[in-house]
C-alpha atoms as a PDB file:
ATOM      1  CA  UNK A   1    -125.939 167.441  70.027  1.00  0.00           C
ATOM      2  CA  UNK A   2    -126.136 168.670  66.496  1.00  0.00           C
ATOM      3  CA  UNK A   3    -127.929 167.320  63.772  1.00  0.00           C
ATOM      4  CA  UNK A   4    -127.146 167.587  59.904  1.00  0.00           C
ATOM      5  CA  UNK A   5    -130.827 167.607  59.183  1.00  0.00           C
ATOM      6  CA  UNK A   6    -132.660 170.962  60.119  1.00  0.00           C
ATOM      7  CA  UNK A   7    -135.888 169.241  60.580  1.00  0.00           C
ATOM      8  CA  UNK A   8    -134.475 166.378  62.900  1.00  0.00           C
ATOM      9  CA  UNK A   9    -135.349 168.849  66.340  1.00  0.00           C
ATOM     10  CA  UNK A  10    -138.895 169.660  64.758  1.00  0.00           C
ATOM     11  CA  UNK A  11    -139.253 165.893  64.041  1.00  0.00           C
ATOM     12  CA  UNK A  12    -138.040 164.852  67.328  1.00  0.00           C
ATOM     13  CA  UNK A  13    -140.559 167.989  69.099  1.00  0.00           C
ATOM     14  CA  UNK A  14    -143.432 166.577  67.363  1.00  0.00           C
ATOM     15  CA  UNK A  15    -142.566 162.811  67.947  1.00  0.00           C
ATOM     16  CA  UNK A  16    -141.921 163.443  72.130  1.00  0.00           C
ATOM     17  CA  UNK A  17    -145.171 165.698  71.834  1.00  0.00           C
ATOM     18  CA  UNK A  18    -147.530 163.145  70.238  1.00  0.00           C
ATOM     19  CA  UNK A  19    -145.719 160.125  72.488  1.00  0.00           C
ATOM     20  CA  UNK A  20    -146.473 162.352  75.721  1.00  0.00           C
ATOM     21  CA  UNK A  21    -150.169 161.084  75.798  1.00  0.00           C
ATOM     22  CA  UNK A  22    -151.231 157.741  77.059  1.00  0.00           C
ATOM     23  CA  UNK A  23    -153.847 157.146  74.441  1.00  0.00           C
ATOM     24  CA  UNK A  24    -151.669 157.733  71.364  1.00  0.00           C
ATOM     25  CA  UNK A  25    -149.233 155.419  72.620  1.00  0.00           C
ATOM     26  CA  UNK A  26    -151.587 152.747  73.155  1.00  0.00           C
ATOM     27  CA  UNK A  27    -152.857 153.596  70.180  1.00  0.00           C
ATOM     28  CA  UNK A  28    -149.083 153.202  68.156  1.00  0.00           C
ATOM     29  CA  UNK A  29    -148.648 149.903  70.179  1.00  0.00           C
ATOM     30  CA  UNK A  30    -151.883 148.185  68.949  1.00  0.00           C
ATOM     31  CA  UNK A  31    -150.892 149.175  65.539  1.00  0.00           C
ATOM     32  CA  UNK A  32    -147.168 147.505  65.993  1.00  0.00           C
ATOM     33  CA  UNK A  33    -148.657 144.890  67.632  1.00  0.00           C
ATOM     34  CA  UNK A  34    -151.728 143.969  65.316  1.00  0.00           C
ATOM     35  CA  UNK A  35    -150.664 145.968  62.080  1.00  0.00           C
ATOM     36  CA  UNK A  36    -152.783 148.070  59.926  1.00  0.00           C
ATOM     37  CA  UNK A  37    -156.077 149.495  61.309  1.00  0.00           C
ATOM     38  CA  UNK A  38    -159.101 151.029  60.114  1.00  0.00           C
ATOM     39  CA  UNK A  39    -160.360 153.752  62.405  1.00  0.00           C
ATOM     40  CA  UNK A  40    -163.164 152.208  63.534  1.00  0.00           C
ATOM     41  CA  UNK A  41    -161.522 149.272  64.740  1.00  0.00           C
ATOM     42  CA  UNK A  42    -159.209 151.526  66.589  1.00  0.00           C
ATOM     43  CA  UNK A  43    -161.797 153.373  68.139  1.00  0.00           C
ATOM     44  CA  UNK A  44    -163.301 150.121  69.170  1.00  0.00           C
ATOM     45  CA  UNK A  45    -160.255 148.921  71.538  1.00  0.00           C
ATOM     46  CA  UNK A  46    -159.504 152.220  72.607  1.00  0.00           C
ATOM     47  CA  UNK A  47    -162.547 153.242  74.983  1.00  0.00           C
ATOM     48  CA  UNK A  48    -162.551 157.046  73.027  1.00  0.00           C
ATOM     49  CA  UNK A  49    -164.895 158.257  70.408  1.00  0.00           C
ATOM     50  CA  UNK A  50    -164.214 158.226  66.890  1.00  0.00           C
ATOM     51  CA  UNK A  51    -163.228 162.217  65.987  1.00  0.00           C
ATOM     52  CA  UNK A  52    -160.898 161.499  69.669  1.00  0.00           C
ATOM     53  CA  UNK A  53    -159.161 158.435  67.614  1.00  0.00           C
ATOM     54  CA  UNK A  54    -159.026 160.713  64.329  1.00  0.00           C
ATOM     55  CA  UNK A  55    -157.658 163.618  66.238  1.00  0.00           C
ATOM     56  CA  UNK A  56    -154.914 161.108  68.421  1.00  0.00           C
ATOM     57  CA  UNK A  57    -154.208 159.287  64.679  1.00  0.00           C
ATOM     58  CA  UNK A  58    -153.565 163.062  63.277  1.00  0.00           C
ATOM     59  CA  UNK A  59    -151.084 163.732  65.648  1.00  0.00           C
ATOM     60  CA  UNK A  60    -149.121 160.485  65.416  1.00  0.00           C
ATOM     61  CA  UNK A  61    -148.956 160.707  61.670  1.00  0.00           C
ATOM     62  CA  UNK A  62    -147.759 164.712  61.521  1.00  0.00           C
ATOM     63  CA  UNK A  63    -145.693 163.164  63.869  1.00  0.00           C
ATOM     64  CA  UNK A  64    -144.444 160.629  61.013  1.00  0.00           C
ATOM     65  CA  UNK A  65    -145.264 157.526  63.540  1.00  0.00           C
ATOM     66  CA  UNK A  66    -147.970 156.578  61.180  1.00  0.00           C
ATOM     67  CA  UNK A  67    -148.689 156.239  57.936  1.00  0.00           C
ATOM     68  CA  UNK A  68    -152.656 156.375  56.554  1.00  0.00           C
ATOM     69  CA  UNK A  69    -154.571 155.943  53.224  1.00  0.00           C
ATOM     70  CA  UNK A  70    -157.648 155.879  52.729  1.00  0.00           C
ATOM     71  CA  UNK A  71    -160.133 153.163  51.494  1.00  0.00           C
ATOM     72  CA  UNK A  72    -163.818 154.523  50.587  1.00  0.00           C
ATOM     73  CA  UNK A  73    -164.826 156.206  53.284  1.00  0.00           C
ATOM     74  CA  UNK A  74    -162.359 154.344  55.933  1.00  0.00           C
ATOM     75  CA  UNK A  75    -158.890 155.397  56.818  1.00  0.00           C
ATOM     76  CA  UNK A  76    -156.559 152.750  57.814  1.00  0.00           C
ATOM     77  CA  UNK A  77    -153.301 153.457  60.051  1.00  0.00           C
ATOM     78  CA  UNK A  78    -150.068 151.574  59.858  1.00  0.00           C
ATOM     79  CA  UNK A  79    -147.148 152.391  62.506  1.00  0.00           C
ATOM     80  CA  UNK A  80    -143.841 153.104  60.407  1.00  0.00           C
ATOM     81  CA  UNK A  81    -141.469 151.146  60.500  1.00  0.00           C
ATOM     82  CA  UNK A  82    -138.768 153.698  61.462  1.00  0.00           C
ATOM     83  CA  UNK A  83    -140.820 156.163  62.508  1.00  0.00           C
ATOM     84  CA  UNK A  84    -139.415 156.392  66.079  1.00  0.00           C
ATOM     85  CA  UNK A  85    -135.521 156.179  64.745  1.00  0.00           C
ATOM     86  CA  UNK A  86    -134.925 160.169  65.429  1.00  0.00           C
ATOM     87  CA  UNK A  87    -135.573 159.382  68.988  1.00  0.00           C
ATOM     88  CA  UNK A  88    -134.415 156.410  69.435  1.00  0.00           C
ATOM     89  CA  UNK A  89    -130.924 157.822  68.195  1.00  0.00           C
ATOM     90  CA  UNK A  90    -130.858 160.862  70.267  1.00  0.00           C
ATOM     91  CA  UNK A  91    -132.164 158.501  73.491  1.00  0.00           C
ATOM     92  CA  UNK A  92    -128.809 156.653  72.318  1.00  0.00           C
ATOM     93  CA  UNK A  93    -126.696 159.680  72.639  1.00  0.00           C
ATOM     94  CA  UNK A  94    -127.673 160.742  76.180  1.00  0.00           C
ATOM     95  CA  UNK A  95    -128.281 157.417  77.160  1.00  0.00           C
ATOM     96  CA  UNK A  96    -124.560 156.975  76.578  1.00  0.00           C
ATOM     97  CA  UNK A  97    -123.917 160.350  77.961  1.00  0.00           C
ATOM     98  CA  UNK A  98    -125.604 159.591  81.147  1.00  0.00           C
ATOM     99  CA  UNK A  99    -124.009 156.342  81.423  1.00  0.00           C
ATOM    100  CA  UNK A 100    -120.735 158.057  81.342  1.00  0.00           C
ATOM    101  CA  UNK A 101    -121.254 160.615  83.819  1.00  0.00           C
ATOM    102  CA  UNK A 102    -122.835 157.879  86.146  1.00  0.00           C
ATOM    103  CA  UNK A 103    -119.876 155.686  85.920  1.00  0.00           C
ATOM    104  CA  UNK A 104    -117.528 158.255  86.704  1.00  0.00           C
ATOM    105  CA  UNK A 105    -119.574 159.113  89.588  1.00  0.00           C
ATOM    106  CA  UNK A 106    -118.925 155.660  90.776  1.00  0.00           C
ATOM    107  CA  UNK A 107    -115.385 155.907  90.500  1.00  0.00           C
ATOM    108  CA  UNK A 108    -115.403 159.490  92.448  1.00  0.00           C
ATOM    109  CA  UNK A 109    -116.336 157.208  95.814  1.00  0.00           C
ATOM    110  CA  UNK A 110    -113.998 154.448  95.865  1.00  0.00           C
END
């Protein structure tokens, strides 16, 4: 599949990169799930120490998953609202792909 957008495969690399650990995906779900978040109240649900959850938050916001701004000396996180789209779209592509190929592979036995 090609893209229009030259970043889209960098964007998509980074996004299946940060989404590859456990602990940043917990991390995104809270944040869906509860909205915005200060880092310390992140670090408080998620068993890690606090430069862990600043490191994890780093990734998932070069990532574009997350948005930050900062409030004194706090940082609060908020998942984006269509952060995940890039994937989500090419999961729809191959997911349709795939679907294809395994209903044709269906038909090849009867």
């Amino acid at each position: 599949m090609m893209t229009n957008s030259p970043n889209a495969p960098a964007t998509i690399d980074a996004q299946f990169k940060a989404l590859s650990d456990g602990t940043r995906r917990a991390l995104l779900e809270y944040l869906v799930r509860e909205g915005e978040q200060s880092v310390h109240a992140l670090t408080a649900i998620s068993g890690v120490s606090q430069p862990m959850v600043s490191r994890h938050m780093a990734k998932l916001k070069r990532a574009a998953l997350v948005t930050a701004r900062r409030t004194g000396r706090e940082t609060w996180y908020s998942a984006r609202a269509k952060g995940l789209a890039p994937v989500v779209q090419w999961m729809a592509v191959y997911g349709a792909l795939w679907s294809q190929r395994f209903t044709a592979l269906e038909g090849i036995g009867e």
